[in-house]
mmCIF file of C-alpha atoms in Angstrom:
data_model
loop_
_atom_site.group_PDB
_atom_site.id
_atom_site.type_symbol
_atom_site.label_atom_id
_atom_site.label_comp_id
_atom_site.label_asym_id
_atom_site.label_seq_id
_atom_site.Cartn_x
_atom_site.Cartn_y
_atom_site.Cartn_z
ATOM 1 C CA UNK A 1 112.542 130.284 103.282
ATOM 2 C CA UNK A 2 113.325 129.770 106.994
ATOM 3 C CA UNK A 3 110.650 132.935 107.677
ATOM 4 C CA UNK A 4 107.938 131.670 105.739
ATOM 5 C CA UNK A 5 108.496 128.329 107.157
ATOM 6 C CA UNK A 6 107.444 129.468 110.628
ATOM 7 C CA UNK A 7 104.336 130.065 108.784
ATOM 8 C CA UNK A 8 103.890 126.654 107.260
ATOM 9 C CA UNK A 9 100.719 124.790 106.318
ATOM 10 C CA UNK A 10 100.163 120.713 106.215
ATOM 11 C CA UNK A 11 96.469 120.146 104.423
ATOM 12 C CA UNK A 12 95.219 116.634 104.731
ATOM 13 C CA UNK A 13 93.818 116.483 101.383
ATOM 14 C CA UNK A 14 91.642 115.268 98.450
ATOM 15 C CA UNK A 15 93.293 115.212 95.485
ATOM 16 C CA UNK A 16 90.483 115.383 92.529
ATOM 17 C CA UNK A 17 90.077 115.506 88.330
ATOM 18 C CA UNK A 18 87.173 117.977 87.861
ATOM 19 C CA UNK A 19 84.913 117.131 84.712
ATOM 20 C CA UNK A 20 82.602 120.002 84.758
ATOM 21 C CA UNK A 21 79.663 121.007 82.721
ATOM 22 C CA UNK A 22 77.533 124.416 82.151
ATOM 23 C CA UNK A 23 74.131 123.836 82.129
ATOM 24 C CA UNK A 24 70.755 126.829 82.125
ATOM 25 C CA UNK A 25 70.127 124.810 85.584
ATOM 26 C CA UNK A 26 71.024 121.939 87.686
ATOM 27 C CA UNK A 27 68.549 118.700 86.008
ATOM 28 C CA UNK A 28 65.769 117.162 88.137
ATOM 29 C CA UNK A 29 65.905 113.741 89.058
ATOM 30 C CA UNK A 30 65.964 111.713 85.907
ATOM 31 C CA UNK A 31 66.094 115.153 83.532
ATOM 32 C CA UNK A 32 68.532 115.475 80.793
ATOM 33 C CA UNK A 33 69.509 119.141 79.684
ATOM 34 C CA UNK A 34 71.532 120.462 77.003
ATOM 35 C CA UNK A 35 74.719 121.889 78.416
ATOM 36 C CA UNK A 36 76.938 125.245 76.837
ATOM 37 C CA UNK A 37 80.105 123.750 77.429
ATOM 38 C CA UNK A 38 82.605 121.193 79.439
ATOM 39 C CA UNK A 39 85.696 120.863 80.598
ATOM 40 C CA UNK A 40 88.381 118.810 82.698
ATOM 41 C CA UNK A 41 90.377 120.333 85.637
ATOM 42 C CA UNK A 42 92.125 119.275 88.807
ATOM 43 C CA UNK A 43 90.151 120.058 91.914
ATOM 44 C CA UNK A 44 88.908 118.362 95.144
ATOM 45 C CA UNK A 45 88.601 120.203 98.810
ATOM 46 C CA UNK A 46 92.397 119.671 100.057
ATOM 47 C CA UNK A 47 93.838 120.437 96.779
ATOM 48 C CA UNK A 48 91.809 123.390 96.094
ATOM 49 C CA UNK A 49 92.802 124.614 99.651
ATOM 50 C CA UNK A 50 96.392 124.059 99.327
ATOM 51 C CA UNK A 51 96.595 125.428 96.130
ATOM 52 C CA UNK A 52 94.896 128.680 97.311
ATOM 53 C CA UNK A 53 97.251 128.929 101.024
ATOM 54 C CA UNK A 54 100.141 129.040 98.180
ATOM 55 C CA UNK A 55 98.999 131.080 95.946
ATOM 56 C CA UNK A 56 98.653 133.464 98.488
ATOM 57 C CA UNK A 57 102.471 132.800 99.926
ATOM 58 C CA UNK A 58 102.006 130.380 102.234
ATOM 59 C CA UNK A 59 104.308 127.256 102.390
ATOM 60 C CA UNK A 60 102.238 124.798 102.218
ATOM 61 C CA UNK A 61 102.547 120.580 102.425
ATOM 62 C CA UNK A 62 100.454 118.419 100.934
ATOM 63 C CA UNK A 63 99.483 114.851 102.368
ATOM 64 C CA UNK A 64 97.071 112.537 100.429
ATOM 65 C CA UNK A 65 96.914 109.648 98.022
ATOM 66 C CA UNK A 66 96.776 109.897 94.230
ATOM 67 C CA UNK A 67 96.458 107.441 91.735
ATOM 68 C CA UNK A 68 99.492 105.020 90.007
ATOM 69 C CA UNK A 69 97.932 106.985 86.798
ATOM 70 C CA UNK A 70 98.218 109.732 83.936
ATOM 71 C CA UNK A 71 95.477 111.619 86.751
ATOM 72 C CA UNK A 72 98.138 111.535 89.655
ATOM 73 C CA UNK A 73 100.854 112.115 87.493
ATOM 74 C CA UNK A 74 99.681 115.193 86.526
ATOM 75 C CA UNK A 75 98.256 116.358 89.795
ATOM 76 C CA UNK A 76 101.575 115.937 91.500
ATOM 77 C CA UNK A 77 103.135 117.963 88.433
ATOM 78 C CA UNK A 78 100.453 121.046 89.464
ATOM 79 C CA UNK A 79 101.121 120.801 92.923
ATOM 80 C CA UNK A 80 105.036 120.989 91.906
ATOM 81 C CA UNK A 81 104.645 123.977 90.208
ATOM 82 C CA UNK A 82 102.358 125.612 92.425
ATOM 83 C CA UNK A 83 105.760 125.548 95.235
ATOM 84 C CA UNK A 84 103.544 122.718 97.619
ATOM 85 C CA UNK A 85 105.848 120.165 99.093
ATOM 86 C CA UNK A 86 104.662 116.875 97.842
ATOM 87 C CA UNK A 87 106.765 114.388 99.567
ATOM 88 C CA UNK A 88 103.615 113.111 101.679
ATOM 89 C CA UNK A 89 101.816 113.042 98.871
ATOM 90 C CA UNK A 90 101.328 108.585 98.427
ATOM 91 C CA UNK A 91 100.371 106.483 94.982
ATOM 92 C CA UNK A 92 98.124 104.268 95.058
ATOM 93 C CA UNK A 93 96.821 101.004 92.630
ATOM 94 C CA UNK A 94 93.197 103.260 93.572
ATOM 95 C CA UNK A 95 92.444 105.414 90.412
ATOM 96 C CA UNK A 96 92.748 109.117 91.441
ATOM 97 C CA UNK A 97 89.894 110.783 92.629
ATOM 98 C CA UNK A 98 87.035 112.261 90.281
ATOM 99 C CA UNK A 99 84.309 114.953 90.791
ATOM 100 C CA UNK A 100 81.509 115.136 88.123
ATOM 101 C CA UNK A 101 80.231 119.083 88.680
ATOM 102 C CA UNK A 102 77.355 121.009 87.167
ATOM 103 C CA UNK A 103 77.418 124.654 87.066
ATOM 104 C CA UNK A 104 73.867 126.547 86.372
ATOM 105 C CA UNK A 105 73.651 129.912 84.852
ATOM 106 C CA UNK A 106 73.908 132.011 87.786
ATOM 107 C CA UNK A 107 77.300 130.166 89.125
ATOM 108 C CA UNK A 108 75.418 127.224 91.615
ATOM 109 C CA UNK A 109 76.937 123.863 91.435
ATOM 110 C CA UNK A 110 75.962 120.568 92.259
ATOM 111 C CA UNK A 111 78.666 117.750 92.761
ATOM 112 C CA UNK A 112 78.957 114.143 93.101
ATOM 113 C CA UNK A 113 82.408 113.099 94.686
ATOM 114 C CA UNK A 114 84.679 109.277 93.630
ATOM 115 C CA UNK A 115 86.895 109.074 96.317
ATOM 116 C CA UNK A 116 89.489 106.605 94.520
ATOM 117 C CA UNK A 117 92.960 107.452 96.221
ATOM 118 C CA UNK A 118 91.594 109.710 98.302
ATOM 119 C CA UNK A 119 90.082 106.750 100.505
ATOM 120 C CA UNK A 120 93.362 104.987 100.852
ATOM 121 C CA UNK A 121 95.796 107.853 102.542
ATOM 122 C CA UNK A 122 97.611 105.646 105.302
ATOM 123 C CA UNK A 123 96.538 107.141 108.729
ATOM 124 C CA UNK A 124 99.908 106.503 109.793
ATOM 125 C CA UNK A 125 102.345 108.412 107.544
ATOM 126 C CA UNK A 126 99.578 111.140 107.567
ATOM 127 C CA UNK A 127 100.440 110.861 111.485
ATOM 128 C CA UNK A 128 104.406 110.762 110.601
ATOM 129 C CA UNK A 129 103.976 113.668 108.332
ATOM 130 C CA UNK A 130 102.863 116.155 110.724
ATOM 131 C CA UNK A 131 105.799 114.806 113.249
ATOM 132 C CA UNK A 132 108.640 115.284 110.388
ATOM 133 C CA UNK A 133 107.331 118.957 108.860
ATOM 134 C CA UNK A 134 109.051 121.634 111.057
ATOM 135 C CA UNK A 135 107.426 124.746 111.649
ATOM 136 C CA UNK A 136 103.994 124.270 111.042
ATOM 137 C CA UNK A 137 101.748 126.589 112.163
ATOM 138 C CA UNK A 138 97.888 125.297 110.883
ATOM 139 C CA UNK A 139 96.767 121.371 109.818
ATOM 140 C CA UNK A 140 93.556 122.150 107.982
ATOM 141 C CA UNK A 141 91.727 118.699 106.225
ATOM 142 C CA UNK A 142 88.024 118.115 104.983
ATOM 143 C CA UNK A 143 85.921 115.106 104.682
ATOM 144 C CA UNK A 144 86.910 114.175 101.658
ATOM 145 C CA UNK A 145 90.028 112.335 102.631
ATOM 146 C CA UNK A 146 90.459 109.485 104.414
ATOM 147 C CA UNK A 147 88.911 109.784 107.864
ATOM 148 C CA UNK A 148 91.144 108.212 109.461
ATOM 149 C CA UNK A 149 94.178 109.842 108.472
ATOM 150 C CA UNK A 150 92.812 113.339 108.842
ATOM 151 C CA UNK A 151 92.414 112.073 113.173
ATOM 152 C CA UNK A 152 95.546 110.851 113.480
ATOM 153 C CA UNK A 153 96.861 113.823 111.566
ATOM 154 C CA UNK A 154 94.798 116.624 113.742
ATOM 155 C CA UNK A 155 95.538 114.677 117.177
ATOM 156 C CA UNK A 156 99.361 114.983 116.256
ATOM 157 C CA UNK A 157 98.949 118.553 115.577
ATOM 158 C CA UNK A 158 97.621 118.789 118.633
ATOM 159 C CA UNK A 159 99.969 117.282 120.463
ATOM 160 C CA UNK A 160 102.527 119.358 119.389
ATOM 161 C CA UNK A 161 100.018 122.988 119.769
ATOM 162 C CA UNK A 162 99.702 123.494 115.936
ATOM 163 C CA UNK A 163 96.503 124.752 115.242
ATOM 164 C CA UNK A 164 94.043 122.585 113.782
ATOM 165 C CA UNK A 165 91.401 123.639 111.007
ATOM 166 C CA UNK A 166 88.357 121.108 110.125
ATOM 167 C CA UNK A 167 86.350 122.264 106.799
ATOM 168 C CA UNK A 168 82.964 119.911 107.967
ATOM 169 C CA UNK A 169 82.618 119.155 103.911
ATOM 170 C CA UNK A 170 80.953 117.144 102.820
ATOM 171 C CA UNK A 171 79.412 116.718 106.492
ATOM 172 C CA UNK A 172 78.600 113.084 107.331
ATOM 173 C CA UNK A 173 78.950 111.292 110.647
ATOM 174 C CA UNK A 174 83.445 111.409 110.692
ATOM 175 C CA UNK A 175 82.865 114.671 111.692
ATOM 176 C CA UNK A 176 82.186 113.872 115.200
ATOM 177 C CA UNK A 177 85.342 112.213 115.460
ATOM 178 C CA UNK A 178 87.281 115.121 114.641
ATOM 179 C CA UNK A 179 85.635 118.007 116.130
ATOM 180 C CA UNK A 180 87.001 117.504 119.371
ATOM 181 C CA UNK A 181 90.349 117.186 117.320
ATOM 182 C CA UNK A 182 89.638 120.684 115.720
ATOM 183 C CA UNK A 183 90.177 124.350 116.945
ATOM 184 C CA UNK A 184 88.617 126.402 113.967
ATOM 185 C CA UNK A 185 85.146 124.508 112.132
ATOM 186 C CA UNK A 186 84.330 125.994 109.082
ATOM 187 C CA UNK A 187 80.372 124.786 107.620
ATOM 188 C CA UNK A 188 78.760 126.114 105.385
ATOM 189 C CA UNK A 189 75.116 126.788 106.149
ATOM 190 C CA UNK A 190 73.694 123.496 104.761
ATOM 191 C CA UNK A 191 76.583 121.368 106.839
ATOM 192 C CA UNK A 192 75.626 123.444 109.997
ATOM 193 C CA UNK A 193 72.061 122.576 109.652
ATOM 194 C CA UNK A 194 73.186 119.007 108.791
ATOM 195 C CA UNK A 195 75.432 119.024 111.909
ATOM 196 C CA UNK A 196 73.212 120.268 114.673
ATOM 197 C CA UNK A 197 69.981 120.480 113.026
ATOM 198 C CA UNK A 198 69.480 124.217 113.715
ATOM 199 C CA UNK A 199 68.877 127.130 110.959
ATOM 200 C CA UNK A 200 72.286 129.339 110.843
ATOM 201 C CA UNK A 201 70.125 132.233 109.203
ATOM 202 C CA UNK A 202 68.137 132.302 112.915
ATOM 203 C CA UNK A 203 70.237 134.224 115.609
ATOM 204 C CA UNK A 204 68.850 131.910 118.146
ATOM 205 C CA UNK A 205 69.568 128.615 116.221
ATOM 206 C CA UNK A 206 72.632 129.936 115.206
ATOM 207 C CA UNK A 207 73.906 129.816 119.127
ATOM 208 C CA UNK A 208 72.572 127.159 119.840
ATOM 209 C CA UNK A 209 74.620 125.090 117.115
ATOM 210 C CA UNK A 210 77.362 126.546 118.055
ATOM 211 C CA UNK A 211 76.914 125.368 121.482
ATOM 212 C CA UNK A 212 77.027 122.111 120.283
ATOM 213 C CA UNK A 213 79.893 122.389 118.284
ATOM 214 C CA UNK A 214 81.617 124.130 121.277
ATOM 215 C CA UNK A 215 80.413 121.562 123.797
ATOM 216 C CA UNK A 216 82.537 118.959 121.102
ATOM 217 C CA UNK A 217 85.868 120.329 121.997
ATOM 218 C CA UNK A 218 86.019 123.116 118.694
ATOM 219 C CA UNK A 219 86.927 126.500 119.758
ATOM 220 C CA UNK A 220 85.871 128.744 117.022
ATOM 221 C CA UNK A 221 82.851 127.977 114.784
ATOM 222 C CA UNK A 222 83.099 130.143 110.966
ATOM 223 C CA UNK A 223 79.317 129.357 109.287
ATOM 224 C CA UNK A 224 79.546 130.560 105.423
ATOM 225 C CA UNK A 225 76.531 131.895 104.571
ATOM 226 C CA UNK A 226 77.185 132.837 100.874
ATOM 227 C CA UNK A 227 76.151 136.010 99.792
ATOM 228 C CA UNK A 228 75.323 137.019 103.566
ATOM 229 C CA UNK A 229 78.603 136.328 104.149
ATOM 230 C CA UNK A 230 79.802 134.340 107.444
ATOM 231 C CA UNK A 231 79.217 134.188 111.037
ATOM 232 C CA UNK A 232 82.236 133.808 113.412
ATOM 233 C CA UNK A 233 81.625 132.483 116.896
ATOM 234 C CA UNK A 234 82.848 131.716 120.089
ATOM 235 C CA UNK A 235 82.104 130.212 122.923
ATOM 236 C CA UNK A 236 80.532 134.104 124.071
ATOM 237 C CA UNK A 237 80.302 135.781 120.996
ATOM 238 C CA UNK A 238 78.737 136.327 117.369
ATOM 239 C CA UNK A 239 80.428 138.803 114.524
ATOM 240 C CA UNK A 240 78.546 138.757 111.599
ATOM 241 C CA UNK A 241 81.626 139.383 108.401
ATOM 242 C CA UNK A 242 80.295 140.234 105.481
ATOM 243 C CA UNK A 243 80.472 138.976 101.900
ATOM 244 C CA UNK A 244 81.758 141.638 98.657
ATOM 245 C CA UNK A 245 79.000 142.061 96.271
ATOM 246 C CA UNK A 246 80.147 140.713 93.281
ATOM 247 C CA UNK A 247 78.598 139.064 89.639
ATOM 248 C CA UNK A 248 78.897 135.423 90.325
ATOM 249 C CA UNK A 249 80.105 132.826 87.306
ATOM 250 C CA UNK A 250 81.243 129.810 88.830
ATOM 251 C CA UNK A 251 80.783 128.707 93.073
ATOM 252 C CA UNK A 252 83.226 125.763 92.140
ATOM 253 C CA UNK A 253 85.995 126.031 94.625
ATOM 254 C CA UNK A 254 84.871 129.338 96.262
ATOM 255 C CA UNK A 255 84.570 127.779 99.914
ATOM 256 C CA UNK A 256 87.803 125.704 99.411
ATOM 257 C CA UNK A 257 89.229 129.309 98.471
ATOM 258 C CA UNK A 258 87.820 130.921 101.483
ATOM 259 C CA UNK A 259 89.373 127.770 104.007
ATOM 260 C CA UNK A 260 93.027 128.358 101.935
ATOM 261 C CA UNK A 261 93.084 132.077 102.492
ATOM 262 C CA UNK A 262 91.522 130.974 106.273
ATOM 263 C CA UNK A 263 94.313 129.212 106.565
ATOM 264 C CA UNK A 264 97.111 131.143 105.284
ATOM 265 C CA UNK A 265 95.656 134.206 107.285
ATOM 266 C CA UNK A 266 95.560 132.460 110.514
ATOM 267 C CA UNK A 267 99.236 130.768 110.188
ATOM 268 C CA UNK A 268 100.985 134.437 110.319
ATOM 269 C CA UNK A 269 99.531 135.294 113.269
ATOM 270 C CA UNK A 270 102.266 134.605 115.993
ATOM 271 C CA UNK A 271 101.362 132.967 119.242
ATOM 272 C CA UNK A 272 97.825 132.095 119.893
ATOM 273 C CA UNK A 273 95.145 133.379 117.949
ATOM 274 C CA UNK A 274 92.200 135.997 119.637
ATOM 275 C CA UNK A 275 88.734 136.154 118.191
ATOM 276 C CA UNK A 276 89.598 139.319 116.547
ATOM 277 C CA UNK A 277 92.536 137.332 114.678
ATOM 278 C CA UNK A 278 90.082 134.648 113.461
ATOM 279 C CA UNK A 279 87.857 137.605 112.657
ATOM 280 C CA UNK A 280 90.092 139.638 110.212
ATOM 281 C CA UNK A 281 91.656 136.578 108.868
ATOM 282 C CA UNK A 282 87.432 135.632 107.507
ATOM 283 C CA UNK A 283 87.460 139.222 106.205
ATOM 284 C CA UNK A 284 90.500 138.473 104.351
ATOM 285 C CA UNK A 285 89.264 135.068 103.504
ATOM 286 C CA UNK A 286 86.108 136.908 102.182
ATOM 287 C CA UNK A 287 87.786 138.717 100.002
ATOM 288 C CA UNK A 288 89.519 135.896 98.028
ATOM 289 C CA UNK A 289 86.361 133.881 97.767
ATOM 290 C CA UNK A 290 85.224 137.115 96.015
ATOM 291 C CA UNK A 291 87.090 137.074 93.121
ATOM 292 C CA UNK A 292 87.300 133.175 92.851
ATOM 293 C CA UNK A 293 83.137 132.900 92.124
ATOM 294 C CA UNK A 294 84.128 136.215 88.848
ATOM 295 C CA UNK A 295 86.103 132.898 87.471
ATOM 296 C CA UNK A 296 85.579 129.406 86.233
ATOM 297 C CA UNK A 297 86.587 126.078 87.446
ATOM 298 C CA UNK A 298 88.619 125.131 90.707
ATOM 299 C CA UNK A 299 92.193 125.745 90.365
ATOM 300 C CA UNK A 300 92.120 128.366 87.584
ATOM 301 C CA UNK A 301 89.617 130.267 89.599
ATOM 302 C CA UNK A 302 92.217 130.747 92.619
ATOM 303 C CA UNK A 303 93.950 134.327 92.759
ATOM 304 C CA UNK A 304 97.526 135.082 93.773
ATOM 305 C CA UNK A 305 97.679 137.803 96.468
ATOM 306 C CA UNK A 306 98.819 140.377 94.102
ATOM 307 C CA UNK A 307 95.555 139.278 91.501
ATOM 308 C CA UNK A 308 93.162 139.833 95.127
ATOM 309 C CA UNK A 309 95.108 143.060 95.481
ATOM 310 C CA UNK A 310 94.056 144.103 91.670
ATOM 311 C CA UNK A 311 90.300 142.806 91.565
ATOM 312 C CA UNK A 312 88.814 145.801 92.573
ATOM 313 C CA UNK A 313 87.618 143.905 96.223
ATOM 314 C CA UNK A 314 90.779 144.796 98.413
ATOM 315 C CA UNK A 315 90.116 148.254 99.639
ATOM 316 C CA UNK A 316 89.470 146.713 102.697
ATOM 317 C CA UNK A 317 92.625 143.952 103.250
ATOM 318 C CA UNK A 318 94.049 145.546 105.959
ATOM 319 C CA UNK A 319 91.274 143.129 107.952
#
């Protein structure tokens, strides 16, 4: 325990019950379809992520807000038996957060996010938390949490030289508050466009965001570019990672699974972190969102390091 502490990962997080539905497509505007099937999970960005940084051996502690309901009862039950230390985990008289998803029939989702709990974590025991869990090595935290909470919880880390990871999703204006907070930013490519306004799939427009995210305080940018893969960058250089060419079933959860693995990666890499850490870590990370998008749903999709090990996709996890 005392070794994989020194590894240890606090995710500011969203706590979420997933009802999803399978649908031929996502509905226009003001369309109803028939759908194949539905179901209930637990899900949101920060649970996802913690979930998959544990699944993958990483000891990892969760702070959030859930709701004084059957929802956050049970959610604090799966994070219990997923090994996550829960004790900055808050209840609140908010209902627990909610996610209505559609899944189309080649895998692409479209979600609409209830914050509930999510909105009330108190930005000063997310602050307290980070002070009172030893050996952390990475704070990683989305948009989907309290903004508030996630600052005071990324300038602590900060104060204290634990690396700080900011998944810009779903980008809105917060994230200029914490990007000079954060030293990884991982967008995906409709978040980078959202964030500087430039086209991630154009070499020159994918410096010149970067730039701008560098010029904000970040020191590594990761753009997601689904089945291109990602782009790592910093402040002088571009490595293009790519993705493994598998059927997709299901996106739900796969760039929450990609940040987890991120995340576990980059907190068992002693000292500071090079390029070529943050590099091999996204080829790891890669991997793991690989076999997430062959499954269904959020937390049922996310693989233990032995089931990435047996899909078929880890000839190449030495990276």
């Amino acid at each position: 325990m005392a070794d994989r502490m020194t590894r240890a990962i606090a995710v500011v997080a969203s706590l979420n019950v997933d009802h999803i539905v399978h649908a031929p497509r996502i509905p226009e505007p003001g369309e109803t379809l028939m759908g194949f099937s539905a179901s209930r999970e637990l899900g949101g960005k920060g649970g996802n992520q913690a979930v998959a940084a544990a699944r993958l051996g990483a000891e990892v502690a969760v702070i959030g807000c859930v709701g004084r309901d059957e929802d956050g009862d049970e959610y604090l039950a799966a994070l219990l038996a997923e090994g996550a230390d829960v004790t900055h985990v808050r209840r609140s008289a908010l209902p627990t957060g909610r996610a209505a998803i559609t899944v189309d029939a080649e895998g692409v989702n479209s979600i609409v996010v209830v914050s509930g709990a999510n909105a009330d974590i108190p930005a000063a025991a997310a602050e307290a938390a980070i002070d009172e869990l030893p050996g952390l090595r990475v704070v990683a935290g989305q948009l989907e949490a309290a903004a508030e909470a996630t600052e005071r919880a990324f300038a602590a880390a900060r104060s204290r030289g634990v690396l700080t990871l900011l998944n810009t999703a779903p980008a809105d204006d917060v994230a200029g508050k914490l990007l000079p907070l954060s030293d990884v930013v991982v967008a995906n490519e409709i978040e980078f466009r959202q964030l500087t306004g430039q086209d991630p799939f154009d070499g020159n427009g994918l410096r010149r965001g970067g730039a701008e995210l560098f010029a904000a305080g970040c020191r590594w940018v990761i753009v997601t570019l689904g089945a291109a893969g990602c782009a790592v960058l910093d402040a002088s250089s571009s490595t293009h990672v790519p993705a493994v060419a598998v059927r997709a079933v299901d996106t739900t959860a796969a760039g929450d699974s990609f940040v987890g693995a991120l995340a576990a990666r980059l907190a068992e890499i002693p000292g500071e972190p090079t390029t070529a850490d943050v590099v091999a870590a996204c080829g790891f990370a890669a991997k793991v969102a690989a076999v997430v998008v062959t499954r269904h749903g959020a937390h049922p999709s996310l693989p233990t390091l032995a089931e990435v090990g047996d899909s078929g996709v880890a000839d190449s996890l030495q990276g």
